[in-house]
Amino acid sequence: MTTFTDPQAVAPAETRAGGSGRVPEQRKRTFGQWFRHKGWRHVVGVVTTLFAVFPLLYVLSAALNSNGTMAGSNVLFSRFDTGNFEALFSNPSRPFGRWFMNTMIIGVVTSAATVFLGALAAYAFSRMRFKGRRVSLLSLLILQMFPQLLAVVAIFLLLNAITDVVPWLGLGSQLGLIMVYLGGALGVNTYLMYGFFNTVPKSLDEAARIDGASHVQVFFTIILPLVTPILAVVGLLAFIGLSSEFVIASVVLTDPDSQTLAVGLYSYVAQQRSENWGVFAAGAVLAAVPVMALFLFLQKYITTGLVSGSVKG
Amino acid sequence: MLTSAPPGPAATRPPQKTAARSDSTLGLLAKIVLLGLVDAFAVYVLITLFLQEKWVILLVGAAVTVLINWIYLRRGGLPAKYLAPGIFFLVVFQVFVMIYSGYVAFTNYGDGHNSTKADAVNAIQLSAQQRVPDSPAYRVSVLEADGDFHLLATDPDGGVSVGTTGVPLEEADDAVTDGTGKGVELEGYRTLQFGEVLANQADILAITVPFSDDPEDGSLKTSDGSNAYVYRPSLSYDETTSTFTDLETGTTYADTGEGSFRSAEGEQLSTGWKINVGFDNFVKAFTDPNIRGPLVQVVLWTFTFAIVSVLSTFALGLFLANAFNLPDLRGKRIYRILMILPYAFPAFLAGLVWSGLLNPEFGFVNNTFFGGADIPWLTDPLLAKVSVLVVNLWLGFPYMFLVCTGALQSLPEEVTEAARMDGATAWRTFTAIKLPLLLVSVAPLLIASFAFNFNNFNVIYMLTDGGPRFDGTTANIGHTDILITMVYEIAFGTGVGRDYGLASALSIIIFIIVAVISAISFRQTKALEDIN
């Protein structure tokens, strides 16, 4: 499918200019040599970057172009104005501001609760030995293979039944949606946290216990501060995942006032995609900025979190 | 809420410490407060269940409440105290819903079959209403309370009563009447003006006020907001034989054991009820021509989509990781940041944005790159599949790039040195040494990526909504639908009636496939060795 490398990439020893321990005195190289060694990498870099970035530039340009239709957005950055953003916030039947707040609230509450529940469970698995521990860990590992959206029909029917008993926890309620999301709290994250908790030496707990701390105090004052990085990673990944969650949210949240960005913005373009394009693009920009900022800001942690779970050789 | 675990006392130690006394008092207090809140909520739910006479759930709920209290009030059993909150949600919203999916898959649950037989009988009686010939007119005023409309009806003898859909007529002797004796106002309600009646015509015409709890007694309906007439069911129900008889034609509709009333000619009354149908849904999925053809294609495409997505993202990611695996390449960091952007961009938005880019008529790609050509990116079956794969490549390659970069940098340097000493070419070194070593660490991620793409709902739904549609099927399923979007369409779609039973049956099929994949991946990753 693809050719991977050139000889220089993998075996740069013979031709390496300014290798370690040498005076960086560049030998004059022909253009051909430079291209074979480095130039093609720049070509690849530029082409890939264009592929990666042009859809994002397109959204930004469409958002700033109050022509508003899809056909009118085809010349990049032909106009600059904020008409689309004004339209976005002045549509009472599609309250973008509310969607934004809802997404934030649901995302923050759920990811905080997810981190807390996961940490409690990871503490138990990491620090205690009890009957059924292995089986529980295994079950969690297996359960995380089954994403919740597979059971979306049953979730809908369950919430429908809950509506009859406790209306404010059933269909249409954000609290109900948060509870559904918490069903997935343990499966995905406990394992990641458990591995990290194990890196904290047990002698710390023991010292604290000898000094008279209870297991609760050990958990809150000793373990949690030491595992903050993994808590941040899990919380972030949960938040980013939730901000894109559409299936369950679309089934549970029916009233436009309670919807999240994913459901709301989809409703903007579900029927009249090209007419509402500009306003949708403005909404997309605003919805994407916080998530992308978070991501780039913390990408180092996120990648370690992604990799540490599985790349253990 | 019941999201946090009340800390239990350190009951396993002999009570010899006094240093932590104050804290354990605080802990005890927190525990009592939290447990109290949970119990208060539980009691509220249990009382509601008791009033609604839902005995089975009541028993289960009571048992769970007792269990929670036992876990937190007994001495010892520490792990349970930490695990209980998370496990509670896991069991209800992940394990139970999966089992419940399994149950629903064996029923005919769905539009027209969503309740008990008694409810169905009731609904049929209410819907099949006909005006009783020559019955007297009731004069009505339309009232509003809490957004619901009620009818204030004055019967021919001058008695005034009030009621609305599902709420039988009650006498309203304290109603204010006008000069003609017609009731016009009532405490606690707002009388609608003529303009409002016109504005809410559809809702007002739909009001059906029963005379009593028995639908056979008939009901009042209005056609203009000022007069109402008595309606009676045109279908009469006979409880002993469990049949409906049409009072006009005399046709008898009997319960045939298929969850609905059918006449001898095979005509069916629209409202049915939920029954267990065994493997019918699975049989239907594989034999019903409406579903079978699409299902086979959808399954094939789901696998194709997942496998090609994993391979293409991995290939591109690996290639890029190799290309930028050079310590002194200028601008490496800029390239890296820019290439990761698609991964940071919310996935549901990516699908929608690309649907605009690729729109055949107005899209940027056709109009700018191809000078106004009319290439059917999303409307031709084959091109739509290619488009979906390209968009998923765009979404997925940054992740693989990150992963492969990490994995490449962790490879031991000596091995490649040794290969070079032995005179292996670069390509040979890569295929024989680097790639196998890399695969050891990346394989689990590839399997996870496959499992994720297998159910990658967002990119399909947002980009093509499954289209272009298949010919020769009434369901709204198309060439780029994968299993999970097909399930969504059958359960919540607008194409045909919602069929929860069939959708759940398809979910079960996905479950099985995912389970097989997980089993294979467990074998591969030896994740089990970490647990001891």
Short mmCIF file of C-alpha atoms in Angstrom, two decimals, chain A residues 70-71 74, chain B residues 357 359-373:
data_model
loop_
_atom_site.label_atom_id
_atom_site.label_comp_id
_atom_site.label_asym_id
_atom_site.label_seq_id
_atom_site.Cartn_x
_atom_site.Cartn_y
_atom_site.Cartn_z
CA MET A 70 -23.31 26.18 1.52
CA ALA A 71 -22.83 27.41 -2.02
CA ASN A 74 -16.91 27.97 -1.24
CA LEU B 357 -17.45 19.70 1.79
CA ASN B 359 -22.05 17.88 -1.04
CA PRO B 360 -22.45 17.09 -4.76
CA GLU B 361 -24.40 20.24 -5.55
CA PHE B 362 -22.98 23.03 -3.40
CA GLY B 363 -19.94 21.40 -1.86
CA PHE B 364 -16.49 22.89 -1.68
CA VAL B 365 -14.74 19.86 -3.15
CA ASN B 366 -16.80 19.75 -6.33
CA ASN B 367 -16.97 23.48 -6.84
CA THR B 368 -13.43 24.44 -5.94
CA PHE B 369 -11.25 21.41 -6.62
CA PHE B 370 -13.17 20.06 -9.58
CA GLY B 371 -14.30 23.33 -11.09
CA GLY B 372 -18.02 22.82 -10.62
CA ALA B 373 -18.14 19.17 -11.62
#
